[in-house]
Amino acid sequence: MEKSTLFVVPTPIGNLEDITLRALKVLQKVDTVVCEDTRQTIKLLSHFKISKPLVSFYTQNQLKRLPQIIAMLEQGQNIALVSDCGTPAISDPGYNFIKEVLNKNITVVPLPGACALITAIVGSGLATDSFIFLGFLRKKTGKMKKELEQAKHVDKTIIFYESPHRILKTLEVCKEVFGEKANIVLARELTKKFEEFIRGSISEVINNLQNKKILGEFVVVIQP
Ligand code: SAM
């Protein structure tokens, strides 16, 4: 292992068997693991019988933490960056960190691995040749609508992340922007026991969810 490398290590989005052999090898070898919620990462590491010093890094403490972690790398430590699930820096903290580490001419090695948006689009059956990922949409209806309208004009498959308590409201905005007949797929609880793909027109999918207890995490895929 080269000296002073930041490894960006994806972790499972539900099914623990989705961690890669390389990810485990790197996590075993690094000096420190930088993570979001230490409780979450301790659970994951103990499952794989790995014990490492952990440093938490999240949006609220990143300004304070960044110089500390860069100092650790400059002193010769190898560090793994993980997030609570999936690929770090994809709708997760990590982008600023990776940028600063590169600015200091420290090597960054990203590992491929689990990522909810890729798993969702592949299973959606909607066009995968070209797509636009919007992360989490803006929360205010007007801003969300504008964001979706801009994406609609790009004329590619659209993907975004959404939480269970906002999904119905967001689908209503999608109906306004794309029309009730547009094809949509909700990918729910990917890789977990209750994994489900809910497919249909926007109206059909709204009907499917109405009057149900909506649980789990969602990826939304739309064909405008
Ligand atoms: N870094 C992660 C990745 O690579 O996909 C994304 C982290 S983001 C904070 C969390 C969001 O990803 C959730 O709100 C949900 O929209 C989506 N997500 C994560 N795991 C998922 C799963 N198992 N099934 C469906 N969506 C999931």
CSV table of C-alpha atoms and ligand atoms in Angstrom, one decimal:
chain,number,residue,atom,x,y,z
A,1,MET,CA,0.0,0.0,0.0
A,2,GLU,CA,1.4,3.4,-1.0
A,3,LYS,CA,2.0,5.9,1.7
A,4,SER,CA,-0.4,8.7,2.4
A,5,THR,CA,-3.3,7.7,0.3
A,6,LEU,CA,-7.0,8.6,0.8
A,7,PHE,CA,-9.1,5.6,-0.2
A,8,VAL,CA,-12.7,6.3,-1.0
A,9,VAL,CA,-14.5,3.1,0.0
A,10,PRO,CA,-18.2,2.4,-0.8
A,11,THR,CA,-20.1,0.4,1.7
A,12,PRO,CA,-23.4,-1.6,1.3
A,13,ILE,CA,-26.8,0.2,0.8
A,14,GLY,CA,-28.5,-2.6,2.8
A,15,ASN,CA,-27.2,-6.0,2.0
A,16,LEU,CA,-23.9,-6.5,3.8
A,17,GLU,CA,-22.8,-9.1,1.3
A,18,ASP,CA,-22.4,-6.2,-1.2
A,19,ILE,CA,-19.1,-5.0,0.3
A,20,THR,CA,-16.3,-5.8,-2.1
A,21,LEU,CA,-13.2,-7.9,-1.2
A,22,ARG,CA,-11.0,-5.0,-2.1
A,23,ALA,CA,-13.0,-2.7,0.2
A,24,LEU,CA,-12.5,-5.1,3.1
A,25,LYS,CA,-8.8,-5.4,2.3
A,26,VAL,CA,-8.4,-1.6,2.3
A,27,LEU,CA,-10.4,-1.2,5.5
A,28,GLN,CA,-8.1,-3.8,7.2
A,29,LYS,CA,-5.0,-2.0,6.1
A,30,VAL,CA,-5.6,1.7,6.6
A,31,ASP,CA,-4.6,3.5,9.8
A,32,THR,CA,-7.8,5.4,10.2
A,33,VAL,CA,-11.4,5.3,8.9
A,34,VAL,CA,-13.1,8.6,8.4
A,35,CYS,CA,-16.9,8.1,8.5
A,36,GLU,CA,-20.2,10.0,9.0
A,37,ASP,CA,-21.9,8.4,12.0
A,38,THR,CA,-19.4,6.4,14.0
A,39,ARG,CA,-22.1,4.1,15.4
A,40,GLN,CA,-23.1,3.1,11.9
A,41,THR,CA,-19.5,2.4,10.8
A,42,ILE,CA,-18.6,0.5,14.1
A,43,LYS,CA,-21.6,-1.8,13.3
A,44,LEU,CA,-20.3,-2.4,9.8
A,45,LEU,CA,-16.7,-2.9,10.8
A,46,SER,CA,-17.5,-5.2,13.7
A,47,HIS,CA,-19.6,-7.4,11.3
A,48,PHE,CA,-16.4,-7.9,9.3
A,49,LYS,CA,-14.2,-8.2,12.5
A,50,ILE,CA,-12.3,-5.0,11.6
A,51,SER,CA,-11.2,-2.7,14.4
A,52,LYS,CA,-9.9,0.7,13.4
A,53,PRO,CA,-9.7,4.2,14.9
A,54,LEU,CA,-12.7,6.2,13.6
A,55,VAL,CA,-12.9,9.9,12.9
A,56,SER,CA,-16.4,11.4,12.3
A,57,PHE,CA,-16.8,13.8,9.3
A,58,TYR,CA,-20.2,15.3,8.5
A,59,THR,CA,-21.6,18.5,7.1
A,60,GLN,CA,-21.7,20.3,10.5
A,61,ASN,CA,-18.1,19.5,11.6
A,62,GLN,CA,-16.3,19.4,8.2
A,63,LEU,CA,-14.6,22.8,8.5
A,64,LYS,CA,-13.1,21.8,11.8
A,65,ARG,CA,-12.3,18.2,10.8
A,66,LEU,CA,-10.8,18.8,7.3
A,67,PRO,CA,-7.5,20.3,8.5
A,68,GLN,CA,-7.1,17.6,11.1
A,69,ILE,CA,-7.6,14.8,8.6
A,70,ILE,CA,-5.3,16.5,6.1
A,71,ALA,CA,-2.6,16.8,8.8
A,72,MET,CA,-3.0,13.0,9.5
A,73,LEU,CA,-2.5,12.3,5.8
A,74,GLU,CA,0.5,14.6,5.6
A,75,GLN,CA,2.0,12.8,8.5
A,76,GLY,CA,2.0,9.6,6.4
A,77,GLN,CA,-1.3,8.0,7.5
A,78,ASN,CA,-3.4,6.0,5.0
A,79,ILE,CA,-7.0,6.8,5.4
A,80,ALA,CA,-10.3,5.3,4.2
A,81,LEU,CA,-13.3,7.5,3.7
A,82,VAL,CA,-16.7,5.8,4.0
A,83,SER,CA,-20.2,7.2,4.4
A,84,ASP,CA,-23.3,5.7,6.2
A,85,CYS,CA,-24.2,3.8,3.0
A,86,GLY,CA,-23.1,3.5,-0.6
A,87,THR,CA,-20.5,5.6,-2.3
A,88,PRO,CA,-19.1,8.5,-0.4
A,89,ALA,CA,-19.5,11.9,-2.0
A,90,ILE,CA,-22.7,10.8,-3.8
A,91,SER,CA,-25.4,12.8,-1.9
A,92,ASP,CA,-23.1,12.3,1.1
A,93,PRO,CA,-20.3,14.3,2.6
A,94,GLY,CA,-17.0,13.8,0.8
A,95,TYR,CA,-16.7,16.1,-2.2
A,96,ASN,CA,-15.1,19.0,-0.3
A,97,PHE,CA,-12.8,16.6,1.5
A,98,ILE,CA,-11.7,14.9,-1.8
A,99,LYS,CA,-11.1,18.2,-3.4
A,100,GLU,CA,-8.9,19.5,-0.6
A,101,VAL,CA,-6.9,16.3,-0.4
A,102,LEU,CA,-6.2,16.6,-4.2
A,103,ASN,CA,-5.2,20.2,-3.7
A,104,LYS,CA,-2.6,19.1,-1.3
A,105,ASN,CA,-1.2,16.6,-3.9
A,106,ILE,CA,-2.2,13.6,-1.8
A,107,THR,CA,-3.2,10.5,-3.8
A,108,VAL,CA,-6.9,9.7,-3.9
A,109,VAL,CA,-7.9,6.1,-4.8
A,110,PRO,CA,-11.7,5.7,-5.3
A,111,LEU,CA,-13.0,2.1,-5.1
A,112,PRO,CA,-16.0,1.1,-7.1
A,113,GLY,CA,-19.0,-0.3,-5.2
A,114,ALA,CA,-22.6,-0.1,-4.1
A,115,CYS,CA,-24.5,3.0,-5.1
A,116,ALA,CA,-28.3,3.3,-4.9
A,117,LEU,CA,-28.7,5.4,-8.1
A,118,ILE,CA,-26.9,2.9,-10.3
A,119,THR,CA,-28.7,-0.1,-8.8
A,120,ALA,CA,-32.0,1.6,-9.3
A,121,ILE,CA,-31.5,2.7,-12.9
A,122,VAL,CA,-30.3,-0.8,-13.9
A,123,GLY,CA,-33.3,-2.5,-12.4
A,124,SER,CA,-35.8,0.2,-13.6
A,125,GLY,CA,-36.0,-1.0,-17.1
A,126,LEU,CA,-35.9,2.7,-18.2
A,127,ALA,CA,-33.2,3.9,-20.6
A,128,THR,CA,-29.7,3.6,-19.1
A,129,ASP,CA,-27.6,4.9,-22.0
A,130,SER,CA,-27.8,8.5,-20.8
A,131,PHE,CA,-29.3,9.9,-17.6
A,132,ILE,CA,-29.2,12.9,-15.3
A,133,PHE,CA,-28.9,12.5,-11.5
A,134,LEU,CA,-30.3,15.3,-9.4
A,135,GLY,CA,-29.3,14.0,-5.9
A,136,PHE,CA,-32.0,15.2,-3.4
A,137,LEU,CA,-34.4,17.7,-4.9
A,138,ARG,CA,-34.9,21.2,-3.4
A,139,LYS,CA,-37.5,21.0,-0.7
A,140,LYS,CA,-39.6,24.1,-1.6
A,141,THR,CA,-42.3,23.2,-4.2
A,142,GLY,CA,-41.5,26.1,-6.5
A,143,LYS,CA,-37.7,25.4,-6.6
A,144,MET,CA,-38.3,21.6,-7.0
A,145,LYS,CA,-40.6,22.3,-9.9
A,146,LYS,CA,-38.0,24.5,-11.6
A,147,GLU,CA,-35.3,21.9,-11.0
A,148,LEU,CA,-37.4,19.2,-12.6
A,149,GLU,CA,-38.4,21.4,-15.5
A,150,GLN,CA,-34.8,22.1,-16.3
A,151,ALA,CA,-34.0,18.4,-16.2
A,152,LYS,CA,-37.0,17.6,-18.4
A,153,HIS,CA,-35.5,19.8,-21.2
A,154,VAL,CA,-32.3,17.8,-21.1
A,155,ASP,CA,-34.4,14.9,-22.4
A,156,LYS,CA,-32.7,12.0,-20.6
A,157,THR,CA,-33.7,9.6,-17.9
A,158,ILE,CA,-34.0,11.5,-14.6
A,159,ILE,CA,-33.0,10.0,-11.3
A,160,PHE,CA,-33.2,11.4,-7.8
A,161,TYR,CA,-33.2,10.4,-4.1
A,162,GLU,CA,-36.3,10.9,-1.9
A,163,SER,CA,-37.3,10.1,1.6
A,164,PRO,CA,-40.5,8.2,2.5
A,165,HIS,CA,-42.2,11.1,4.2
A,166,ARG,CA,-41.8,13.4,1.2
A,167,ILE,CA,-42.3,10.9,-1.7
A,168,LEU,CA,-46.1,11.5,-2.3
A,169,LYS,CA,-45.7,15.3,-2.3
A,170,THR,CA,-42.8,15.0,-4.7
A,171,LEU,CA,-44.7,12.7,-7.0
A,172,GLU,CA,-47.5,15.3,-7.2
A,173,VAL,CA,-44.9,17.9,-8.4
A,174,CYS,CA,-43.6,15.3,-10.9
A,175,LYS,CA,-47.1,14.8,-12.2
A,176,GLU,CA,-47.4,18.6,-12.8
A,177,VAL,CA,-44.1,18.7,-14.6
A,178,PHE,CA,-44.1,15.5,-16.7
A,179,GLY,CA,-47.8,14.8,-17.0
A,180,GLU,CA,-49.7,11.9,-15.4
A,181,LYS,CA,-48.8,9.4,-18.1
A,182,ALA,CA,-45.0,9.7,-17.9
A,183,ASN,CA,-43.2,6.5,-17.1
A,184,ILE,CA,-41.8,6.3,-13.6
A,185,VAL,CA,-40.1,3.7,-11.4
A,186,LEU,CA,-39.7,3.9,-7.6
A,187,ALA,CA,-36.9,1.7,-6.4
A,188,ARG,CA,-37.5,1.0,-2.7
A,189,GLU,CA,-35.3,-0.8,-0.1
A,190,LEU,CA,-32.8,-1.8,-2.7
A,191,THR,CA,-30.7,-4.9,-1.8
A,192,LYS,CA,-32.8,-5.4,1.4
A,193,LYS,CA,-35.5,-8.0,2.3
A,194,PHE,CA,-38.4,-5.9,1.1
A,195,GLU,CA,-36.8,-4.6,-2.1
A,196,GLU,CA,-39.5,-3.4,-4.5
A,197,PHE,CA,-39.7,-1.7,-7.9
A,198,ILE,CA,-43.0,0.1,-8.3
A,199,ARG,CA,-43.5,0.8,-12.0
A,200,GLY,CA,-46.2,2.6,-14.0
A,201,SER,CA,-47.4,6.0,-15.1
A,202,ILE,CA,-47.0,8.7,-12.4
A,203,SER,CA,-50.8,8.6,-11.7
A,204,GLU,CA,-50.7,4.8,-11.3
A,205,VAL,CA,-47.7,5.0,-8.9
A,206,ILE,CA,-49.4,7.7,-6.8
A,207,ASN,CA,-52.5,5.5,-6.6
A,208,ASN,CA,-50.4,2.6,-5.5
A,209,LEU,CA,-48.8,4.5,-2.6
A,210,GLN,CA,-51.9,6.3,-1.4
A,211,ASN,CA,-53.5,5.1,1.8
A,212,LYS,CA,-50.5,2.9,2.5
A,213,LYS,CA,-47.9,3.3,5.2
A,214,ILE,CA,-44.9,4.4,3.2
A,215,LEU,CA,-41.7,2.9,4.5
A,216,GLY,CA,-38.1,2.6,3.3
A,217,GLU,CA,-35.8,4.7,1.2
A,218,PHE,CA,-36.5,5.6,-2.4
A,219,VAL,CA,-34.8,6.2,-5.7
A,220,VAL,CA,-37.1,7.8,-8.3
A,221,VAL,CA,-36.4,7.1,-12.0
A,222,ILE,CA,-38.4,9.0,-14.6
A,223,GLN,CA,-38.6,8.8,-18.4
A,224,PRO,CA,-39.7,12.3,-19.4
B,1,SAM,N1,-24.1,7.6,-1.0
B,1,SAM,C1,-25.3,6.9,-1.2
B,1,SAM,C2,-25.2,6.1,-2.5
B,1,SAM,O1,-24.1,5.9,-3.0
B,1,SAM,O2,-26.3,5.8,-3.1
B,1,SAM,C3,-26.5,7.8,-1.1
B,1,SAM,C4,-26.6,8.4,0.3
B,1,SAM,S1,-28.0,9.5,0.4
B,1,SAM,C5,-27.6,10.3,2.0
B,1,SAM,C6,-29.3,8.4,1.0
B,1,SAM,C7,-30.4,8.2,-0.1
B,1,SAM,O3,-30.0,7.2,-1.0
B,1,SAM,C8,-31.7,7.7,0.5
B,1,SAM,O4,-32.5,8.8,1.0
B,1,SAM,C9,-32.3,7.0,-0.7
B,1,SAM,O5,-33.0,8.0,-1.5
B,1,SAM,C10,-31.1,6.4,-1.4
B,1,SAM,N2,-30.8,5.1,-0.9
B,1,SAM,C11,-29.8,4.7,-0.1
B,1,SAM,N3,-30.0,3.3,0.1
B,1,SAM,C12,-31.1,2.9,-0.5
B,1,SAM,C13,-31.7,1.7,-0.7
B,1,SAM,N4,-31.3,0.6,-0.1
B,1,SAM,N5,-32.9,1.6,-1.4
B,1,SAM,C14,-33.3,2.7,-2.0
B,1,SAM,N6,-32.8,3.9,-1.9
B,1,SAM,C15,-31.6,4.0,-1.2
